[in-house]
CSV table of C-alpha atoms in Angstrom, one decimal:
chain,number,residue,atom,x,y,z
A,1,UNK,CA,0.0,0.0,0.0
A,2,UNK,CA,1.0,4.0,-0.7
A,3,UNK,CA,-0.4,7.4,0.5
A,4,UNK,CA,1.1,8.3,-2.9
A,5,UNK,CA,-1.0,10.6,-3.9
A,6,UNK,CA,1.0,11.8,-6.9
A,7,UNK,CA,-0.1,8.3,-8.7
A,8,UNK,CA,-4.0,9.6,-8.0
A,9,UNK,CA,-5.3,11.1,-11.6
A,10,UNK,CA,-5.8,14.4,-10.7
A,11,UNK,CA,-9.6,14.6,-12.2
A,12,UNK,CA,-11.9,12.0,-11.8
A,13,UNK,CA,-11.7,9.0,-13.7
A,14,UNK,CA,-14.7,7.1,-15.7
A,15,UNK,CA,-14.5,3.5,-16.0
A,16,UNK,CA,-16.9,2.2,-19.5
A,17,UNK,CA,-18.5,-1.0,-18.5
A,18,UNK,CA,-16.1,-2.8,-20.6
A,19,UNK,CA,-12.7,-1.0,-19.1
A,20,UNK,CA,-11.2,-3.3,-16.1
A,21,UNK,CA,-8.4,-6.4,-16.0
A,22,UNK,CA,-10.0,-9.6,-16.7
A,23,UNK,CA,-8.1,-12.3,-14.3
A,24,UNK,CA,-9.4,-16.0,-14.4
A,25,UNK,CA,-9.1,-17.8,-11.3
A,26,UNK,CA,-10.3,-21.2,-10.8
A,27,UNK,CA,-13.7,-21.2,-12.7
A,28,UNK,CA,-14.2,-17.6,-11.2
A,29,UNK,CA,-14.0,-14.4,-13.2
A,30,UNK,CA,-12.8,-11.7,-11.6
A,31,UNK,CA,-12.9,-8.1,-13.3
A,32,UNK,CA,-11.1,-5.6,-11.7
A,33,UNK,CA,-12.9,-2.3,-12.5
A,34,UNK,CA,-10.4,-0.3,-10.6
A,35,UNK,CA,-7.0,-1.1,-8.9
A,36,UNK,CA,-4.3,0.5,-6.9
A,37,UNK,CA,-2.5,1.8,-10.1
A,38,UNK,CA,-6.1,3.3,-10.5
A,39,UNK,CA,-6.0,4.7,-6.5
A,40,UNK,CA,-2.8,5.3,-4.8
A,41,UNK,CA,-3.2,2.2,-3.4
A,42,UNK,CA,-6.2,3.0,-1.5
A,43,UNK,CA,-8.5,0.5,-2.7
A,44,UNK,CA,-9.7,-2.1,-5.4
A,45,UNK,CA,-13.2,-2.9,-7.3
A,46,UNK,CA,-13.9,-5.6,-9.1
A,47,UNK,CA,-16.9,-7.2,-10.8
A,48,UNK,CA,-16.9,-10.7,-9.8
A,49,UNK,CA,-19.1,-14.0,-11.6
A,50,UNK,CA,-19.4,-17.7,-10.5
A,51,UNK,CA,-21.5,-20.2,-12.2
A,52,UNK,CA,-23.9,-22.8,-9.8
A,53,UNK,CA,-21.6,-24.8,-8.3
A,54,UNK,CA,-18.5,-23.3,-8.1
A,55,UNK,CA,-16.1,-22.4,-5.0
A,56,UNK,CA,-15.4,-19.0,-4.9
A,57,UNK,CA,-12.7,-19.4,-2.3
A,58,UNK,CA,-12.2,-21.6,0.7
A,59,UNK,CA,-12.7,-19.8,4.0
A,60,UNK,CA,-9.4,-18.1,4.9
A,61,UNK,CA,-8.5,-14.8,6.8
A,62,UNK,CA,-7.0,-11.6,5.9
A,63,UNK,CA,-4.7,-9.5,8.1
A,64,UNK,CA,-3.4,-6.9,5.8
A,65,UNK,CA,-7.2,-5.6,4.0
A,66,UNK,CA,-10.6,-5.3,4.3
A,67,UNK,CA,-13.3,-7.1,1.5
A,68,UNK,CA,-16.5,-5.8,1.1
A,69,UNK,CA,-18.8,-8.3,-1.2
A,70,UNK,CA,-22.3,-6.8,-2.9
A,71,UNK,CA,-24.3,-9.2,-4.2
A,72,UNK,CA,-25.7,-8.0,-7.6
A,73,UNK,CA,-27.5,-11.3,-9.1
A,74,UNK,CA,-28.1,-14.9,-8.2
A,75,UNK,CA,-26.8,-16.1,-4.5
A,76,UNK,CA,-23.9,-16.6,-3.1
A,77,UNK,CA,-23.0,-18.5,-0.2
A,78,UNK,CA,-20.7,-16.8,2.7
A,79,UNK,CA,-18.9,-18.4,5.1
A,80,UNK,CA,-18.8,-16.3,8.8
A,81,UNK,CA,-16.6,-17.8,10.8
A,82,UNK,CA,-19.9,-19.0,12.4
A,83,UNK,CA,-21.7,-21.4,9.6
A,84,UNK,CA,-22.9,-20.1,6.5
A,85,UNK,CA,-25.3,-17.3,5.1
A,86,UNK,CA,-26.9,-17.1,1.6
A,87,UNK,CA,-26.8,-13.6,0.3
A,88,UNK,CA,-29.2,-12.3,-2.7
A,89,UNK,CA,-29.0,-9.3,-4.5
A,90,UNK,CA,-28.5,-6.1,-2.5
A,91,UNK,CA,-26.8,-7.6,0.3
A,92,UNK,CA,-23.4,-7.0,1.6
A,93,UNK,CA,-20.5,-8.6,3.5
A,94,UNK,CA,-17.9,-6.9,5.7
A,95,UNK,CA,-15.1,-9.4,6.0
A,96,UNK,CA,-12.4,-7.0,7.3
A,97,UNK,CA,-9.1,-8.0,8.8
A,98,UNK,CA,-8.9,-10.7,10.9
A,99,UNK,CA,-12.3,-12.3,10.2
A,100,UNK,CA,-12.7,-15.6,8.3
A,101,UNK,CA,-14.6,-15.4,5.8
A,102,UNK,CA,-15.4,-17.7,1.8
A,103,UNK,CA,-18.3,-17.9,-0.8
A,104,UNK,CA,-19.2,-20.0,-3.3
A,105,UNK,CA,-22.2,-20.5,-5.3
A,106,UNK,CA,-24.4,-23.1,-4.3
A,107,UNK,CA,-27.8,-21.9,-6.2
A,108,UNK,CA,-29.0,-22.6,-9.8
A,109,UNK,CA,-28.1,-19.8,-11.9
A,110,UNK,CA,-24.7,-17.1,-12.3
A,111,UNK,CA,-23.7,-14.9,-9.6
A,112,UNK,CA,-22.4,-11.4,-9.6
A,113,UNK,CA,-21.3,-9.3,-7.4
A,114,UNK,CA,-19.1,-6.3,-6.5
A,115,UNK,CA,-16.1,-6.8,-4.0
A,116,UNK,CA,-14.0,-3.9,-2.5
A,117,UNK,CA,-10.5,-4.2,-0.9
A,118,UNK,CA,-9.1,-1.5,1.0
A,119,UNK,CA,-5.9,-1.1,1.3
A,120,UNK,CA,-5.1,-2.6,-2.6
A,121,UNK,CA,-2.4,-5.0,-3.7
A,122,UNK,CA,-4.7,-8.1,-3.1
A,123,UNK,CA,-5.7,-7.9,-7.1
A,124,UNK,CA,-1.9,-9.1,-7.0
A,125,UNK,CA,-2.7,-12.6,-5.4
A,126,UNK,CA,-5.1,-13.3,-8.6
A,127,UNK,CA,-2.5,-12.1,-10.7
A,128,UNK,CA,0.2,-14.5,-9.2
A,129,UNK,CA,-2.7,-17.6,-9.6
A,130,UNK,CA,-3.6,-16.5,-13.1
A,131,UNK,CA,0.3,-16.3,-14.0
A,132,UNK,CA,1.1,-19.8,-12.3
A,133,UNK,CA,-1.7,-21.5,-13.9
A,134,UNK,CA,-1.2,-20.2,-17.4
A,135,UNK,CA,2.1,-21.7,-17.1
A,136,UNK,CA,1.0,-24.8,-16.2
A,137,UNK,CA,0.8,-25.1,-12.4
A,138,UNK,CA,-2.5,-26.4,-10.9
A,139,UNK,CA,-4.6,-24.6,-8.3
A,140,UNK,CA,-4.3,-26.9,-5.4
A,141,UNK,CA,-5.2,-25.9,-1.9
A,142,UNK,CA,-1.8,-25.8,-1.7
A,143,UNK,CA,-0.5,-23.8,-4.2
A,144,UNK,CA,-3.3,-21.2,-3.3
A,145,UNK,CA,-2.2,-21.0,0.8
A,146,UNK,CA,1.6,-20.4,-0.7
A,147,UNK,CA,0.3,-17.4,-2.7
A,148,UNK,CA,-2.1,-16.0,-0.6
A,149,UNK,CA,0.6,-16.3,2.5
A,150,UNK,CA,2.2,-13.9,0.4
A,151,UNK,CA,-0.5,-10.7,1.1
A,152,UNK,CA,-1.0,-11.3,4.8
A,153,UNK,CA,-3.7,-14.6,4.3
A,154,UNK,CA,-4.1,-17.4,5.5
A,155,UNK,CA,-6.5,-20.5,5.2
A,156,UNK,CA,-9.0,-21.1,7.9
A,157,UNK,CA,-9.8,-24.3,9.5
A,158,UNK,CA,-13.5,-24.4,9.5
A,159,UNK,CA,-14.5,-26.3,13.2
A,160,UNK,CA,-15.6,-29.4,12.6
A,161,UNK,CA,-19.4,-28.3,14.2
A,162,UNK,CA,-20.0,-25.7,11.7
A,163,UNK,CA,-20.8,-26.2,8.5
């Protein structure tokens, strides 16, 4: 993260629906509408799908940022820390530091949503993934804690009375 704000455009700056960094990531598309080039470092946005069936991401805890997840269509599934919520369209997650936290899409049809991180860099961890599995590496559990150990995360072990 930077309080640079010398790297902030200094007038506003319009996204078009189609302007963002499309990373892959396990069956889950993530679009990252803004990033911390985009901020100073402040924050990310990015436009997230998962079709039915698909694990979003495992529960795991973050100590260096904040996520914020908007549901825009479908459901998604959240892990709390304390068993598992479906949220619809409209609703929103604060997972910020230290809390555990997944998703995943257990209903029928394609979900969106919006997810913010605050401080940025954790668009980073997707790009690592997306790099390693282009070149051939495949997202294990494994290979996923060794990245995201990188930006302050670490896998959670759900207990074994919660779902």
């Amino acid at each position: 993260m930077t309080d640079d704000q010398s790297r902030i455009p200094a007038r506003p700056l319009l996204r078009r629906p189609r302007d963002g960094e499309l990373i892959d990531v396990a069956g889950v598309a993530h679009f990252f509408r803004l990033t911390g080039e985009h901020t100073g470092g402040h924050f990310a946005v990015e436009e997230f799908s998962l079709a039915p069936g698909v694990m979003g991401a495992r529960p795991h805890v973050h100590e260096g940022h904040d996520e914020y997840f908007y549901v825009l269509e479908g459901e998604l599934t959240l892990h709390t820390g304390d068993g598992e919520v479906t949220a619809g369209p409209g609703d929103l997650l604060a997972a910020t530091r230290g809390t555990p936290h997944g998703f995943r899409n257990a209903g029928s049809v394609l979900a969106r949503a919006l997810c913010l991180y605050t401080p940025a860099g954790y668009e980073n961890y997707f790009r690592d993934v997306h790099a390693a599995v282009s070149a051939g590496a495949e997202a294990t559990d494994e290979l996923l804690a060794e990245f995201r150990s990188r930006y302050r995360t670490s896998s959670y072990q759900v207990p074994p009375d919660k779902p």
